[in-house]
Each structure stands twice: as C-alpha cells, then as structure tokens.
PDB file of C-alpha atoms in Angstrom:
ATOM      1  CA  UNK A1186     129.498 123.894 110.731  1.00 45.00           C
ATOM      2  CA  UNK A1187     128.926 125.959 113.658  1.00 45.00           C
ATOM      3  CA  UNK A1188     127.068 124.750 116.893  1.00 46.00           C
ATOM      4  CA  UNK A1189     124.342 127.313 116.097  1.00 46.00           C
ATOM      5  CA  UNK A1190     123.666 124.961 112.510  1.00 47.00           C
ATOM      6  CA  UNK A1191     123.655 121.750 114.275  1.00 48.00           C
ATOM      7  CA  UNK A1192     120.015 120.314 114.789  1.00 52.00           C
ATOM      8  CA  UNK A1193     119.988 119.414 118.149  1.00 50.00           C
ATOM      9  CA  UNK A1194     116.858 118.041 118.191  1.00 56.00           C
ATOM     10  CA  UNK A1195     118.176 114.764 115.335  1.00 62.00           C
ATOM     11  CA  UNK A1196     119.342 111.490 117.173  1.00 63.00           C
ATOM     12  CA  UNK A1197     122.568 111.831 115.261  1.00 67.00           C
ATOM     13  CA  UNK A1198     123.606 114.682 116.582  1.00 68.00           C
ATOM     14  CA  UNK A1199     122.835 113.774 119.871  1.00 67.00           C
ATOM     15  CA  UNK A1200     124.781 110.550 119.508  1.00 71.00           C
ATOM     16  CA  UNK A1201     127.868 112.656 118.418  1.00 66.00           C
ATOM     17  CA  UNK A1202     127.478 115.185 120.803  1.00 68.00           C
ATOM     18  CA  UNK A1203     127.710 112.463 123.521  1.00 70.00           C
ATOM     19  CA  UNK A1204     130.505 110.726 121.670  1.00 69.00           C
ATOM     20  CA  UNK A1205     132.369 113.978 121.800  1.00 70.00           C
ATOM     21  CA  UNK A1206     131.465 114.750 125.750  1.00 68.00           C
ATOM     22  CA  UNK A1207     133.274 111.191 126.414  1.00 66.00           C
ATOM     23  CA  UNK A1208     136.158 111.852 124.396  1.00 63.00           C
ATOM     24  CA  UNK A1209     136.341 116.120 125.840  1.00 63.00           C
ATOM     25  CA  UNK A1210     136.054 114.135 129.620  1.00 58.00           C
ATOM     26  CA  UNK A1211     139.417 114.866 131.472  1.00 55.00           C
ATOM     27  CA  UNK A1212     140.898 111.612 131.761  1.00 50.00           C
ATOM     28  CA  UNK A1213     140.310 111.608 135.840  1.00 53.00           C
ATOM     29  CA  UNK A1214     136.741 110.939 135.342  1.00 60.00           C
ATOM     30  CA  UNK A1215     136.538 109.097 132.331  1.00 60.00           C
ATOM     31  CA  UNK A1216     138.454 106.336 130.551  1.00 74.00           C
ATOM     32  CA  UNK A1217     140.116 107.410 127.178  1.00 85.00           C
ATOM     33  CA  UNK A1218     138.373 106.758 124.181  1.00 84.00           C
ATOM     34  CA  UNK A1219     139.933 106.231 120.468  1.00 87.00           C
ATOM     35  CA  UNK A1220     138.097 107.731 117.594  1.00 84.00           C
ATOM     36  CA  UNK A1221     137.888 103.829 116.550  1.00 86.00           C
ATOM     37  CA  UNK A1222     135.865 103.307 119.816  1.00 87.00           C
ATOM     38  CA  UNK A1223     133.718 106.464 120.073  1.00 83.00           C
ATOM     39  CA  UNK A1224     132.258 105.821 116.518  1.00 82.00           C
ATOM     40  CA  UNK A1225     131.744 102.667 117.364  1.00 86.00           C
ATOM     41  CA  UNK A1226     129.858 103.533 120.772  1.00 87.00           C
ATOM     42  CA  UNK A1227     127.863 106.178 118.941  1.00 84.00           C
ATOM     43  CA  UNK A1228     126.817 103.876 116.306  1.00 84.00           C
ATOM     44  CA  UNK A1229     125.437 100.710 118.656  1.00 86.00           C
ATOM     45  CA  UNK A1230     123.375 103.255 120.474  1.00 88.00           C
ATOM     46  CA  UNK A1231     122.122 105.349 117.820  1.00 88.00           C
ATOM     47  CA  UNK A1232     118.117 105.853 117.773  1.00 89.00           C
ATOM     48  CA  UNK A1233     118.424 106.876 114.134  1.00 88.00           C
ATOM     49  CA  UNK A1234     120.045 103.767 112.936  1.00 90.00           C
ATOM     50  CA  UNK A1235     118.000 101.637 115.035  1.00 91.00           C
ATOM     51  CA  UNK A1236     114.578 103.041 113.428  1.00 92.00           C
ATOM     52  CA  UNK A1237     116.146 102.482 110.204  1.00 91.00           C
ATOM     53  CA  UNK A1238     116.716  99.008 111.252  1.00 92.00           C
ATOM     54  CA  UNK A1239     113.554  98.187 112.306  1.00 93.00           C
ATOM     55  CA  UNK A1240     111.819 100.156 109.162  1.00 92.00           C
ATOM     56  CA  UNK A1241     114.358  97.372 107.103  1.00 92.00           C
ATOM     57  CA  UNK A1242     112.882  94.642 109.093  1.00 94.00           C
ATOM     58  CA  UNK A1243     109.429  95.585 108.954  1.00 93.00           C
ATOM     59  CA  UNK A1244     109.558  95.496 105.315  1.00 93.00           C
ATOM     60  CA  UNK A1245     110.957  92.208 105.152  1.00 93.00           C
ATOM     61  CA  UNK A1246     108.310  90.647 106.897  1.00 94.00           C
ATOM     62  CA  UNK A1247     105.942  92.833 104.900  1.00 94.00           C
ATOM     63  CA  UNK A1248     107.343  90.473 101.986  1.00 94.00           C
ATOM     64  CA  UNK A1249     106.739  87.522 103.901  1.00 94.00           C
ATOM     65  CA  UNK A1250     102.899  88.746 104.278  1.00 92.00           C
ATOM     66  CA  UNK A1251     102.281  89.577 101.054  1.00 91.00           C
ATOM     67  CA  UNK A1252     103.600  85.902  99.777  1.00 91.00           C
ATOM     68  CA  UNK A1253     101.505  84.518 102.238  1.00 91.00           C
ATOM     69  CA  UNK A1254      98.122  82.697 101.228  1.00 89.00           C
ATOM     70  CA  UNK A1255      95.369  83.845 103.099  1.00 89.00           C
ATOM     71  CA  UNK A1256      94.059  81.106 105.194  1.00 92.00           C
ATOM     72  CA  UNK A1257      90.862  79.310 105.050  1.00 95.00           C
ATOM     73  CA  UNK A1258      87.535  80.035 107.388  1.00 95.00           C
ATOM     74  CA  UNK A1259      85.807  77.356 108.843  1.00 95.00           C
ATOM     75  CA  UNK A1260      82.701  78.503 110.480  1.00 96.00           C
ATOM     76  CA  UNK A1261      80.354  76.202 112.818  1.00 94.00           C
ATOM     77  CA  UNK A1262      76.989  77.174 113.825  1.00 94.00           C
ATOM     78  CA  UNK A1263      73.933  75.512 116.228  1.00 93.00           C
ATOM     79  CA  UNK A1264      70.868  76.822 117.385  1.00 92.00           C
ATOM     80  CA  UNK A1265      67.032  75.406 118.183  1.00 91.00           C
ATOM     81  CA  UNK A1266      64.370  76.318 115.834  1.00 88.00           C
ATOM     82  CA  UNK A1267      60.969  76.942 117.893  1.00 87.00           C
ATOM     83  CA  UNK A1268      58.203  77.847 115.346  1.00 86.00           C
ATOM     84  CA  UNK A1269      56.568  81.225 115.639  1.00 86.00           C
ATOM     85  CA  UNK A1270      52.652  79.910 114.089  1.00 85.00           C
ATOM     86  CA  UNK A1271      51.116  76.783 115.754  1.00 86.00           C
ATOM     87  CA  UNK A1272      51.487  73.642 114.416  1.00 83.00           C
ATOM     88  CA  UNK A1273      54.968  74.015 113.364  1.00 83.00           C
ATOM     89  CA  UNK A1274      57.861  72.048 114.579  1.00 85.00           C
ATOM     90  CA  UNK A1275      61.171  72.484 116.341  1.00 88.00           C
ATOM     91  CA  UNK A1276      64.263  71.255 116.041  1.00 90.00           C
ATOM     92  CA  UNK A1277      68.182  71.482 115.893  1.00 91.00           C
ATOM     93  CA  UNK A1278      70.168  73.652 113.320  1.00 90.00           C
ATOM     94  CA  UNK A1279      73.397  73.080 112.495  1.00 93.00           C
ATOM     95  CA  UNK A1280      75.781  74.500 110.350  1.00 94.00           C
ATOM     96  CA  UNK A1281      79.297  73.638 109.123  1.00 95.00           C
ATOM     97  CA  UNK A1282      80.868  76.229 106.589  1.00 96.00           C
ATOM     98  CA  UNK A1283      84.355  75.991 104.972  1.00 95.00           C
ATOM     99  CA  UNK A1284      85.960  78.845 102.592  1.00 96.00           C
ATOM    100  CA  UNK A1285      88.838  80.349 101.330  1.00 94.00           C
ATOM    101  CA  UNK A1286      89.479  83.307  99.446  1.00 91.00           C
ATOM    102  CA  UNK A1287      90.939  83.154  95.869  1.00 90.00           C
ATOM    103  CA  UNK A1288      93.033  86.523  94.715  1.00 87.00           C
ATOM    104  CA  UNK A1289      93.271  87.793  91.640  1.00 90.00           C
ATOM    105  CA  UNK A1290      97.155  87.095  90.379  1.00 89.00           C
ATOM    106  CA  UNK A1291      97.259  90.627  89.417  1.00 92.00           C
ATOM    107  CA  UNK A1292      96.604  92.101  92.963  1.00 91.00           C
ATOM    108  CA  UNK A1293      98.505  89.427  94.302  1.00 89.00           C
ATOM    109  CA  UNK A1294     101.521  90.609  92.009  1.00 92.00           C
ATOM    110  CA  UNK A1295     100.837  94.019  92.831  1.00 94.00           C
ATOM    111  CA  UNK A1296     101.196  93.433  96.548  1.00 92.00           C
ATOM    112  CA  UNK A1297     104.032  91.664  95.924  1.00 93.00           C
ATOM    113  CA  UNK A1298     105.696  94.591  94.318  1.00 95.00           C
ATOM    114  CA  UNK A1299     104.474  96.655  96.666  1.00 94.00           C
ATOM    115  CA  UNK A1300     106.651  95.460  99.431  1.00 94.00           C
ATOM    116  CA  UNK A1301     109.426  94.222  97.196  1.00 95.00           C
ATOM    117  CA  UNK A1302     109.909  98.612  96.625  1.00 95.00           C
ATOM    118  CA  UNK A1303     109.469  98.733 100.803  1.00 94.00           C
ATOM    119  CA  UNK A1304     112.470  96.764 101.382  1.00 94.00           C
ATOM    120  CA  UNK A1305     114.376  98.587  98.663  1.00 95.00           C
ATOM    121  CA  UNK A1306     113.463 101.640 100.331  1.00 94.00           C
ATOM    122  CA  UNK A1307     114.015 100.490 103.882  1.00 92.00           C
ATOM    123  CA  UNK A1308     117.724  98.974 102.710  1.00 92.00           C
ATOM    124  CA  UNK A1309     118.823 102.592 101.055  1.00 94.00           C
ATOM    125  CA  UNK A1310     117.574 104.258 103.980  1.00 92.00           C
ATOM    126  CA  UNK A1311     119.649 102.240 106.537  1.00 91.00           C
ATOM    127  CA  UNK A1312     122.748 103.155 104.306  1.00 91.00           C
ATOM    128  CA  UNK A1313     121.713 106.504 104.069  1.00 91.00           C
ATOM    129  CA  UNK A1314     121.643 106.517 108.084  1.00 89.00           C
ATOM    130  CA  UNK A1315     124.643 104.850 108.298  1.00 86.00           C
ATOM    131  CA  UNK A1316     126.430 107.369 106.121  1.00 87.00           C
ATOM    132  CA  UNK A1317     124.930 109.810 107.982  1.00 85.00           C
ATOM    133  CA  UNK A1318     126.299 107.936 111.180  1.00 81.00           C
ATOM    134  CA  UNK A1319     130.169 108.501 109.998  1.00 74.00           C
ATOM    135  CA  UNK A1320     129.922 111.847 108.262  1.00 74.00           C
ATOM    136  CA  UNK A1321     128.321 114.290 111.229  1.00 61.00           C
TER     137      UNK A1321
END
C-alpha cells in the first residue's frame, strides 16, 4: 500500500502515522519505542476505537432503557372557581391525579430486541476496529 492509497483523513491512519513518526524520531529527540509499545500507544489513543467504545456502551444502556418500566405520573392541580353568571358560587378546586402507562408485551419485546441487535452490533464493531487497529 502506497502513501498515495492511505486515507489520511481515518483516525487509524492517523494513529499509525504518529506511531510511526515516534518510532522514525532519531533517538536524540525521542526515546526508543518497541513495536510492543507503539501499538500499544496507538491503540489507548485511538479516536476510532474510542467511538466504537462508546457506540458499545451506548447500547448497553440502551438495554437497560428498554427493560426499564416507565414510571408513574402523579399530577396535582388547584385553582379558585369565580362564577361567570350571578348567583353562582366560588370556591377551591383541587385535583390529585395518579397514572401509569401499561405496554403492550409485544412492543415491549420488540424494544427489547431492538437493543439486544444494538449491542450485538456495537460488540462486532469494536472487534472490527480493533482488528483494524493491528492490521493498518
């Protein structure tokens, strides 16, 4: 692979090209690195395995959410009633409302799938960066 094929503009490459400047560095500015330690270097700071990270973690609390019961409401409400026609009467309103939504087990399974197939996804695509990590 020449230079000239090498997308520049991926996170990868830029992690290996910096990799490879440290280990090119005459050893009067820099330290010596080992292949052992460059890979290493490249692959804590690497933006692409880091976004693959956090798409693996995202799903994983997307789980969480969609095992999650949705919470109950509880709504309170006062006011003053003045009448609008004479002879009526005012007063005091007061309200005190409680609910909680009920799901369908079918959507609930469905949602449940749903990010079961995220986390899949988000686990093969952190390999896939990883692999991607040690073979450029």
């Amino acid at each position: 692979m020449t230079l000239r094929s090498l997308h520049l503009h991926s996170p990868s490459a830029r992690s290996w090209l910096l990799a490879l400047a440290m280990v090119a560095a005459p050893a009067s500015h820099a330290a010596s690195l080992t292949l052992d330690e460059a890979l290493r270097l490249a692959t804590e700071h690497s933006p692409a395995l880091a976004a693959a990270k956090a798409r693996e973690q995202g799903a994983q609390a997307a789980l969480e959410t969609a095992l999650a019961y949705p919470n109950p409401d509880l709504e309170l409400a006062s006011g003053v009633s003045r009448p609008r026609q004479p002879g009526g009467t005012s007063g005091r309103n007061e309200m005190l409302g409680l609910s909680q939504q009920l799901e369908l087990p079918s959507l609930r399974a469905a949602r449940r799938e749903g990010a079961e197939a995220g986390i899949v996804s988000g686990t093969a695509e952190l390999g896939n960066a990883q692999l991607n990590q040690r073979t450029l």
